[in-house]
Amino acid sequence: MAMTLGQLAEALAENGMECTLAGDAGVEIRAVNTLEDAGAGEIGFLANPKYQKLLAATRASAVVVRPDRKAPARLNLIRTPDPYAAITALIILLHGHRTHPHWGLSPAATIADSAKLGRDPNVAPHATIGNDVVIGDNVTVYPGCYIADRCKLGDDVTLYPNVVLYEDTILGDRVAIHAGTVIAEDGLGYAPVDGKWVKIPQIGHVEIGHDVEIGANCSIDRATLGKTVIGAGTKFSNLIAVGHGTRIGDNCLFVAQVGLAGSVNVGNHVTLAGQVGVAGHLTIADNAEIAAKSGVVNDVEAGAQMLGQPAMPINDAKRVYATFTHLPEMRQRLKELETEVQRLREQLPPADAKTEGRGGTAPPASGRRRSGGR
Amino acid sequence: MAMTLGQLAEALAENGMECTLAGDAGVEIRAVNTLEDAGAGEIGFLANPKYQKLLAATRASAVVVRPDRKAPARLNLIRTPDPYAAITALIILLHGHRTHPHWGLSPAATIADSAKLGRDPNVAPHATIGNDVVIGDNVTVYPGCYIADRCKLGDDVTLYPNVVLYEDTILGDRVAIHAGTVIAEDGLGYAPVDGKWVKIPQIGHVEIGHDVEIGANCSIDRATLGKTVIGAGTKFSNLIAVGHGTRIGDNCLFVAQVGLAGSVNVGNHVTLAGQVGVAGHLTIADNAEIAAKSGVVNDVEAGAQMLGQPAMPINDAKRVYATFTHLPEMRQRLKELETEVQRLREQLPPADAKTEGRGGTAPPASGRRRSGGR
Amino acid sequence: MAMTLGQLAEALAENGMECTLAGDAGVEIRAVNTLEDAGAGEIGFLANPKYQKLLAATRASAVVVRPDRKAPARLNLIRTPDPYAAITALIILLHGHRTHPHWGLSPAATIADSAKLGRDPNVAPHATIGNDVVIGDNVTVYPGCYIADRCKLGDDVTLYPNVVLYEDTILGDRVAIHAGTVIAEDGLGYAPVDGKWVKIPQIGHVEIGHDVEIGANCSIDRATLGKTVIGAGTKFSNLIAVGHGTRIGDNCLFVAQVGLAGSVNVGNHVTLAGQVGVAGHLTIADNAEIAAKSGVVNDVEAGAQMLGQPAMPINDAKRVYATFTHLPEMRQRLKELETEVQRLREQLPPADAKTEGRGGTAPPASGRRRSGGR
């Protein structure tokens, strides 16, 4: 689909985005692309000033920039306060969302007689749907997926290839799960008996709310009892592990390789950056943000921003980390200061009774210190 | 299956658990559930005092608690010293372990003519079993699994969906491997030649002992030579990576996202908590416990408890971490102390020959310090 | 295949490796094995002196060692300066690379009519190849793989079981991707609107160069716009996550569980050790080496060796980490020094006008310090 730059600007305005057009309103735009890769018929964008230099070199037919951004006169521009939001709208306008292959009900899929499918099912070859599964309308199941007995899927769900749902999993409407992700496998539930591990049957399940999207190769444990929950609108990247019985609120954002232990309570709109780990039985309240690679070992308050291992308030953590590189030097300075103070002490007349009975040389603290950890 | 509370208490007693019943022995119990979710006909438990307040609100028909736990008079109770062990027994009693779908030998599976299967095979559609594979009795292979040539599986093995066993893998009896896990892929074995990486054929294999359970989406490298080993009774959570030639003992417990490099030796009954990393060629001796997110860079002694990156004895680590938040303040105090000592030095009469030949002003140590890293 | 030790030594010499034979040139060698597991007809090697004691106990028919290595007189030896390179050559010679099962075009595979396959295709049962896919010669596709529409694969590509390529993925020649890895899934691309996450269609793709090998259960995001790139000759271990739009150079080596955010630029021959994380929009220049578990939060210069979280030059980091265990003691010493200096100050006569107007008691710095963070 192609539109003129003028039509694109109008469409943005209709979407409530302030924007002005500079240059040729008639230039035809087919696609969005990066400033580096864009060519004729393509529109790019600049949001991060770090990439300013790309403006000079781009061969894009047009660029979306902030109102105050300097740009070469030759470039056709859409100026708007939030180029990122504008380019999102343009991508949806020009490209739309992924269109899935159409399989209908593939004869090479295996679907239990007792499964109930809604309207317009799209089930690929080599997918397997178990007994008493209930599936809504317009659901797409890619090749290699396995939907175990008694799962319930809402409308407009997409399971990308090789997704596995263990039994009794519940998915809301418009849930999308990317390839290789496993939902509701058993968690690490064992009772220690005589030095061995006795398996505790994991009889809970997993419930995933509307509009959740989960990345590739994640694993979400079923609960031992009750349920593991992922709230509506929450988005996961890849390779994320969620322990049994953990409950995650709505509209959270988890970056790749995040790991949560079991029985964690996460509020709404919480951000966990890449490789964050959260210990078991903790609560992370609404709107908290945990920086990459942090290890959360205590409850986190609403709106808190945390960093580090163990995680601490981000401003504290930054000051702590800034000190790290000075530690060897601080240790040396401390030693020199001790030597210097010892020398000063020796230059002073011996302390007498006025110093409240402490001996004039080698006070106990100093003595302990000497034999200590240096 | 439903039993009365009295019957449940008797069953626990027969299992060797001390327990006393308070309340209505005749109430019928069908299921175990969490205190929050339990309703009529369900039994809950309280082990962690943190959740005491749930007792007041629960609608469970009965609760398992410690002998000394306070509880509302209206609640039917089983009192026992280890509620966690008791509830495990009750889950097994009331719910049992997972029952797999029955596929027999699905005509939609692909099984090599030369594969030998034991009694009562249960092989799902879209599973593939290679040449010269030998499989024991009562083995279940879920959809999408691939068992490569010459693998040997013991009795009562369960491979959940999309598990992949590369060639020559050996699994003991009662091994369970959860969905998406890959066993015996090639490790990162390359020889550096002229700035490129020349692949070293990975001709070893993987051996997994009896009663091992492995979570979802793990990867266990085959050995370059010889074998990678996981000992009997060891349990893995999800997304765990084990490098080539690593040997893990019996009855270990590895939490999600643990990573071990190659040629590591892990003893028996070792616990690695979530996101722990272990460098190559190290030994972690029996009963060691490594806390979450730790980075192990040295051998670990038997029974040691370690924490941190780099990992250190856990008590040391806790004291070190407690110091972190004081570092910026310590640096400031050090600077002020230097200023103060300098001021004191200036108030003293110049040092003379009595100070053993050191110059009276600007001693070398101090001079070095000044030009140093501040 | 079996050869005499003499023939093996000759073969190494023909490969340009200096080597001398000590012992029985006529002994027949069938296989390479570890020193511990090797028996009659097998050759082992010793490169790491840590394993010296294994030489005394080995039952291998021959061992490859350095020229200066002491070894029991009974052992047949090939002495060579680089035993690791020599054993690599011997493994290739005696064992060769993996031979794949031969499936031809399995009738149980699902291949779109519009897909174009090169010579000698080897497509397993339960594999799915989408519309307009173009595949080179001698390509092997294991069971459960999914190749989405419009992907392009070079010659001699191997996709191990359950690999998923999303649409438009491009693979060079001789690419090998291990089981369960997902290429070109959507990245975490959402625009925040009114506290919710609006999906940005991810319209970019992934390009993977010649001779790349990727481990098991990795996930490589497609770009939002443009492409995510993995350069020729680069090798990945398992469970690695690469964010959208990240570009990785040639001949890099990434160890297991590495995670890169989006829009990272990685140069050539960069090594990322296990569990390393790299924040978004950074550049890591050629030949940099990042030690295990490091968190990279700034650009890294060519050839730099980095360690830590946050990552710093490795020598700095080692000195910093060596200080960690001293921190509680340093804090104590600092406190004692403050007490001592206070005592010294009290022993001095009150400072007067000579001290440039500073008050004689309780200088401001000291006062601040007292009320401070101890």
PDB file of C-alpha atoms in Angstrom, chain A residues 160-332:
ATOM      1  CA  TYR A 160       3.356 -19.415  17.082  1.00  0.00           C
ATOM      2  CA  PRO A 161       5.206 -22.629  16.168  1.00  0.00           C
ATOM      3  CA  ASN A 162       6.033 -25.226  18.791  1.00  0.00           C
ATOM      4  CA  VAL A 163       4.241 -23.499  21.662  1.00  0.00           C
ATOM      5  CA  VAL A 164       3.222 -25.946  24.376  1.00  0.00           C
ATOM      6  CA  LEU A 165       0.289 -25.444  26.720  1.00  0.00           C
ATOM      7  CA  TYR A 166       0.090 -28.039  29.483  1.00  0.00           C
ATOM      8  CA  GLU A 167      -3.335 -29.127  30.682  1.00  0.00           C
ATOM      9  CA  ASP A 168      -5.927 -26.692  32.073  1.00  0.00           C
ATOM     10  CA  THR A 169      -4.206 -23.542  30.829  1.00  0.00           C
ATOM     11  CA  ILE A 170      -6.509 -20.553  30.331  1.00  0.00           C
ATOM     12  CA  LEU A 171      -5.705 -17.850  27.769  1.00  0.00           C
ATOM     13  CA  GLY A 172      -7.706 -14.640  27.361  1.00  0.00           C
ATOM     14  CA  ASP A 173      -8.618 -12.946  24.092  1.00  0.00           C
ATOM     15  CA  ARG A 174      -5.949 -11.696  21.705  1.00  0.00           C
ATOM     16  CA  VAL A 175      -3.162 -13.505  23.550  1.00  0.00           C
ATOM     17  CA  ALA A 176      -0.070 -14.105  21.376  1.00  0.00           C
ATOM     18  CA  ILE A 177       2.617 -16.572  22.387  1.00  0.00           C
ATOM     19  CA  HIS A 178       5.807 -16.818  20.400  1.00  0.00           C
ATOM     20  CA  ALA A 179       7.597 -19.905  19.227  1.00  0.00           C
ATOM     21  CA  GLY A 180       8.941 -22.470  21.621  1.00  0.00           C
ATOM     22  CA  THR A 181       7.359 -21.028  24.744  1.00  0.00           C
ATOM     23  CA  VAL A 182       6.045 -23.506  27.293  1.00  0.00           C
ATOM     24  CA  ILE A 183       3.123 -22.652  29.557  1.00  0.00           C
ATOM     25  CA  ALA A 184       2.202 -24.532  32.712  1.00  0.00           C
ATOM     26  CA  GLU A 185       4.981 -27.093  32.968  1.00  0.00           C
ATOM     27  CA  ASP A 186       5.571 -28.404  36.475  1.00  0.00           C
ATOM     28  CA  GLY A 187       7.544 -26.141  38.765  1.00  0.00           C
ATOM     29  CA  LEU A 188      10.399 -27.242  41.001  1.00  0.00           C
ATOM     30  CA  GLY A 189       8.117 -28.756  43.632  1.00  0.00           C
ATOM     31  CA  TYR A 190       9.771 -31.449  45.709  1.00  0.00           C
ATOM     32  CA  ALA A 191       9.712 -32.380  49.357  1.00  0.00           C
ATOM     33  CA  PRO A 192      13.112 -33.346  50.805  1.00  0.00           C
ATOM     34  CA  VAL A 193      12.952 -36.844  52.286  1.00  0.00           C
ATOM     35  CA  ASP A 194      16.111 -38.634  53.435  1.00  0.00           C
ATOM     36  CA  GLY A 195      18.363 -36.620  51.154  1.00  0.00           C
ATOM     37  CA  LYS A 196      16.197 -37.256  48.112  1.00  0.00           C
ATOM     38  CA  TRP A 197      13.556 -35.170  46.382  1.00  0.00           C
ATOM     39  CA  VAL A 198       9.974 -36.467  46.421  1.00  0.00           C
ATOM     40  CA  LYS A 199       7.852 -34.951  43.697  1.00  0.00           C
ATOM     41  CA  ILE A 200       4.817 -32.927  44.759  1.00  0.00           C
ATOM     42  CA  PRO A 201       2.163 -33.236  42.065  1.00  0.00           C
ATOM     43  CA  GLN A 202       1.654 -29.777  40.633  1.00  0.00           C
ATOM     44  CA  ILE A 203      -2.121 -29.590  40.522  1.00  0.00           C
ATOM     45  CA  GLY A 204      -2.552 -25.881  39.934  1.00  0.00           C
ATOM     46  CA  HIS A 205      -2.775 -24.204  36.542  1.00  0.00           C
ATOM     47  CA  VAL A 206      -1.921 -21.022  34.623  1.00  0.00           C
ATOM     48  CA  GLU A 207      -4.224 -18.153  33.693  1.00  0.00           C
ATOM     49  CA  ILE A 208      -3.177 -15.528  31.173  1.00  0.00           C
ATOM     50  CA  GLY A 209      -5.251 -12.379  30.702  1.00  0.00           C
ATOM     51  CA  HIS A 210      -6.455 -10.578  27.591  1.00  0.00           C
ATOM     52  CA  ASP A 211      -3.939  -8.932  25.261  1.00  0.00           C
ATOM     53  CA  VAL A 212      -0.899 -10.604  26.784  1.00  0.00           C
ATOM     54  CA  GLU A 213       2.039 -11.206  24.420  1.00  0.00           C
ATOM     55  CA  ILE A 214       4.800 -13.594  25.417  1.00  0.00           C
ATOM     56  CA  GLY A 215       8.127 -13.939  23.604  1.00  0.00           C
ATOM     57  CA  ALA A 216       9.973 -17.020  22.417  1.00  0.00           C
ATOM     58  CA  ASN A 217      11.277 -19.897  24.519  1.00  0.00           C
ATOM     59  CA  CYS A 218       9.839 -18.711  27.827  1.00  0.00           C
ATOM     60  CA  SER A 219       8.635 -21.051  30.565  1.00  0.00           C
ATOM     61  CA  ILE A 220       5.783 -20.274  32.939  1.00  0.00           C
ATOM     62  CA  ASP A 221       5.348 -22.825  35.735  1.00  0.00           C
ATOM     63  CA  ARG A 222       1.875 -24.006  36.663  1.00  0.00           C
ATOM     64  CA  ALA A 223       1.041 -23.410  40.336  1.00  0.00           C
ATOM     65  CA  THR A 224       1.488 -26.200  42.854  1.00  0.00           C
ATOM     66  CA  LEU A 225      -2.008 -25.303  44.090  1.00  0.00           C
ATOM     67  CA  GLY A 226      -4.260 -22.586  42.723  1.00  0.00           C
ATOM     68  CA  LYS A 227      -2.896 -20.631  39.815  1.00  0.00           C
ATOM     69  CA  THR A 228      -0.001 -18.777  38.274  1.00  0.00           C
ATOM     70  CA  VAL A 229      -1.358 -15.544  36.772  1.00  0.00           C
ATOM     71  CA  ILE A 230      -0.237 -13.112  34.082  1.00  0.00           C
ATOM     72  CA  GLY A 231      -2.471 -10.056  33.993  1.00  0.00           C
ATOM     73  CA  ALA A 232      -4.102  -8.412  31.001  1.00  0.00           C
ATOM     74  CA  GLY A 233      -1.940  -6.382  28.664  1.00  0.00           C
ATOM     75  CA  THR A 234       1.371  -7.624  30.073  1.00  0.00           C
ATOM     76  CA  LYS A 235       4.179  -8.151  27.544  1.00  0.00           C
ATOM     77  CA  PHE A 236       7.131 -10.531  27.863  1.00  0.00           C
ATOM     78  CA  SER A 237      10.272 -10.756  25.780  1.00  0.00           C
ATOM     79  CA  ASN A 238      12.143 -14.065  25.325  1.00  0.00           C
ATOM     80  CA  LEU A 239      13.674 -16.723  27.574  1.00  0.00           C
ATOM     81  CA  ILE A 240      11.781 -15.596  30.661  1.00  0.00           C
ATOM     82  CA  ALA A 241      11.170 -17.998  33.547  1.00  0.00           C
ATOM     83  CA  VAL A 242       8.251 -17.581  35.934  1.00  0.00           C
ATOM     84  CA  GLY A 243       8.020 -19.814  39.008  1.00  0.00           C
ATOM     85  CA  HIS A 244       4.970 -21.613  40.334  1.00  0.00           C
ATOM     86  CA  GLY A 245       2.235 -19.594  41.925  1.00  0.00           C
ATOM     87  CA  THR A 246       3.676 -16.232  40.914  1.00  0.00           C
ATOM     88  CA  ARG A 247       1.044 -13.613  40.091  1.00  0.00           C
ATOM     89  CA  ILE A 248       1.828 -10.795  37.705  1.00  0.00           C
ATOM     90  CA  GLY A 249      -0.430  -7.782  37.255  1.00  0.00           C
ATOM     91  CA  ASP A 250      -1.660  -5.924  34.207  1.00  0.00           C
ATOM     92  CA  ASN A 251       0.365  -4.018  31.626  1.00  0.00           C
ATOM     93  CA  CYS A 252       3.772  -5.093  32.890  1.00  0.00           C
ATOM     94  CA  LEU A 253       6.804  -5.198  30.618  1.00  0.00           C
ATOM     95  CA  PHE A 254       9.456  -7.907  31.148  1.00  0.00           C
ATOM     96  CA  VAL A 255      12.631  -7.864  29.076  1.00  0.00           C
ATOM     97  CA  ALA A 256      14.535 -10.967  27.973  1.00  0.00           C
ATOM     98  CA  GLN A 257      15.934 -13.545  30.394  1.00  0.00           C
ATOM     99  CA  VAL A 258      14.085 -12.225  33.415  1.00  0.00           C
ATOM    100  CA  GLY A 259      13.543 -14.868  36.080  1.00  0.00           C
ATOM    101  CA  LEU A 260      10.989 -14.843  38.887  1.00  0.00           C
ATOM    102  CA  ALA A 261      10.958 -17.474  41.582  1.00  0.00           C
ATOM    103  CA  GLY A 262       7.709 -18.900  42.913  1.00  0.00           C
ATOM    104  CA  SER A 263       4.947 -17.118  44.841  1.00  0.00           C
ATOM    105  CA  VAL A 264       6.049 -13.645  43.796  1.00  0.00           C
ATOM    106  CA  ASN A 265       3.386 -10.937  43.609  1.00  0.00           C
ATOM    107  CA  VAL A 266       3.972  -8.345  40.923  1.00  0.00           C
ATOM    108  CA  GLY A 267       1.653  -5.336  40.661  1.00  0.00           C
ATOM    109  CA  ASN A 268       0.459  -3.486  37.582  1.00  0.00           C
ATOM    110  CA  HIS A 269       2.649  -1.706  35.067  1.00  0.00           C
ATOM    111  CA  VAL A 270       5.883  -3.020  36.536  1.00  0.00           C
ATOM    112  CA  THR A 271       8.992  -3.019  34.348  1.00  0.00           C
ATOM    113  CA  LEU A 272      11.655  -5.680  34.785  1.00  0.00           C
ATOM    114  CA  ALA A 273      14.660  -5.090  32.538  1.00  0.00           C
ATOM    115  CA  GLY A 274      16.856  -7.804  31.032  1.00  0.00           C
ATOM    116  CA  GLN A 275      18.226 -10.615  33.212  1.00  0.00           C
ATOM    117  CA  VAL A 276      16.571  -9.345  36.380  1.00  0.00           C
ATOM    118  CA  GLY A 277      16.037 -12.008  39.027  1.00  0.00           C
ATOM    119  CA  VAL A 278      13.373 -11.897  41.753  1.00  0.00           C
ATOM    120  CA  ALA A 279      13.514 -14.127  44.834  1.00  0.00           C
ATOM    121  CA  GLY A 280      10.500 -16.090  46.023  1.00  0.00           C
ATOM    122  CA  HIS A 281       7.521 -14.812  48.035  1.00  0.00           C
ATOM    123  CA  LEU A 282       8.299 -11.121  47.405  1.00  0.00           C
ATOM    124  CA  THR A 283       5.951  -8.327  46.416  1.00  0.00           C
ATOM    125  CA  ILE A 284       6.816  -5.776  43.734  1.00  0.00           C
ATOM    126  CA  ALA A 285       4.234  -3.027  43.824  1.00  0.00           C
ATOM    127  CA  ASP A 286       2.666  -1.054  40.972  1.00  0.00           C
ATOM    128  CA  ASN A 287       4.791   0.953  38.572  1.00  0.00           C
ATOM    129  CA  ALA A 288       8.088  -0.228  40.011  1.00  0.00           C
ATOM    130  CA  GLU A 289      11.008  -0.363  37.575  1.00  0.00           C
ATOM    131  CA  ILE A 290      13.902  -2.733  38.088  1.00  0.00           C
ATOM    132  CA  ALA A 291      17.038  -2.068  36.057  1.00  0.00           C
ATOM    133  CA  ALA A 292      18.809  -4.738  34.038  1.00  0.00           C
ATOM    134  CA  LYS A 293      20.602  -7.606  35.798  1.00  0.00           C
ATOM    135  CA  SER A 294      19.337  -6.551  39.233  1.00  0.00           C
ATOM    136  CA  GLY A 295      18.683  -9.133  41.904  1.00  0.00           C
ATOM    137  CA  VAL A 296      15.573  -8.327  43.915  1.00  0.00           C
ATOM    138  CA  VAL A 297      15.739  -9.778  47.433  1.00  0.00           C
ATOM    139  CA  ASN A 298      13.251  -7.566  49.286  1.00  0.00           C
ATOM    140  CA  ASP A 299       9.779  -6.228  48.632  1.00  0.00           C
ATOM    141  CA  VAL A 300       9.730  -3.224  46.311  1.00  0.00           C
ATOM    142  CA  GLU A 301       7.456  -0.238  46.907  1.00  0.00           C
ATOM    143  CA  ALA A 302       5.105   1.234  44.352  1.00  0.00           C
ATOM    144  CA  GLY A 303       6.885   3.436  41.858  1.00  0.00           C
ATOM    145  CA  ALA A 304      10.344   2.556  43.153  1.00  0.00           C
ATOM    146  CA  GLN A 305      13.229   2.417  40.718  1.00  0.00           C
ATOM    147  CA  MET A 306      15.760  -0.190  41.718  1.00  0.00           C
ATOM    148  CA  LEU A 307      19.188  -1.288  40.495  1.00  0.00           C
ATOM    149  CA  GLY A 308      21.883  -3.654  41.607  1.00  0.00           C
ATOM    150  CA  GLN A 309      22.582  -6.967  43.168  1.00  0.00           C
ATOM    151  CA  PRO A 310      21.160  -6.808  45.754  1.00  0.00           C
ATOM    152  CA  ALA A 311      18.789  -4.243  44.291  1.00  0.00           C
ATOM    153  CA  MET A 312      18.669  -0.812  45.947  1.00  0.00           C
ATOM    154  CA  PRO A 313      17.100   2.524  44.986  1.00  0.00           C
ATOM    155  CA  ILE A 314      18.636   3.428  41.650  1.00  0.00           C
ATOM    156  CA  ASN A 315      20.213   6.701  42.771  1.00  0.00           C
ATOM    157  CA  ASP A 316      21.888   5.010  45.706  1.00  0.00           C
ATOM    158  CA  ALA A 317      23.052   2.207  43.460  1.00  0.00           C
ATOM    159  CA  LYS A 318      24.595   4.581  40.947  1.00  0.00           C
ATOM    160  CA  ARG A 319      26.534   6.334  43.688  1.00  0.00           C
ATOM    161  CA  VAL A 320      27.639   2.995  45.094  1.00  0.00           C
ATOM    162  CA  TYR A 321      28.787   1.734  41.701  1.00  0.00           C
ATOM    163  CA  ALA A 322      30.638   4.998  41.047  1.00  0.00           C
ATOM    164  CA  THR A 323      32.628   4.243  44.185  1.00  0.00           C
ATOM    165  CA  PHE A 324      33.620   0.739  43.078  1.00  0.00           C
ATOM    166  CA  THR A 325      36.550   1.778  40.922  1.00  0.00           C
ATOM    167  CA  HIS A 326      37.946   3.805  43.824  1.00  0.00           C
ATOM    168  CA  LEU A 327      37.958   0.911  46.271  1.00  0.00           C
ATOM    169  CA  PRO A 328      41.552  -0.273  45.831  1.00  0.00           C
ATOM    170  CA  GLU A 329      42.751   3.343  46.106  1.00  0.00           C
ATOM    171  CA  MET A 330      40.523   3.938  49.167  1.00  0.00           C
ATOM    172  CA  ARG A 331      42.006   0.893  50.841  1.00  0.00           C
ATOM    173  CA  GLN A 332      45.500   2.233  50.177  1.00  0.00           C
TER     174      GLN A 332
END
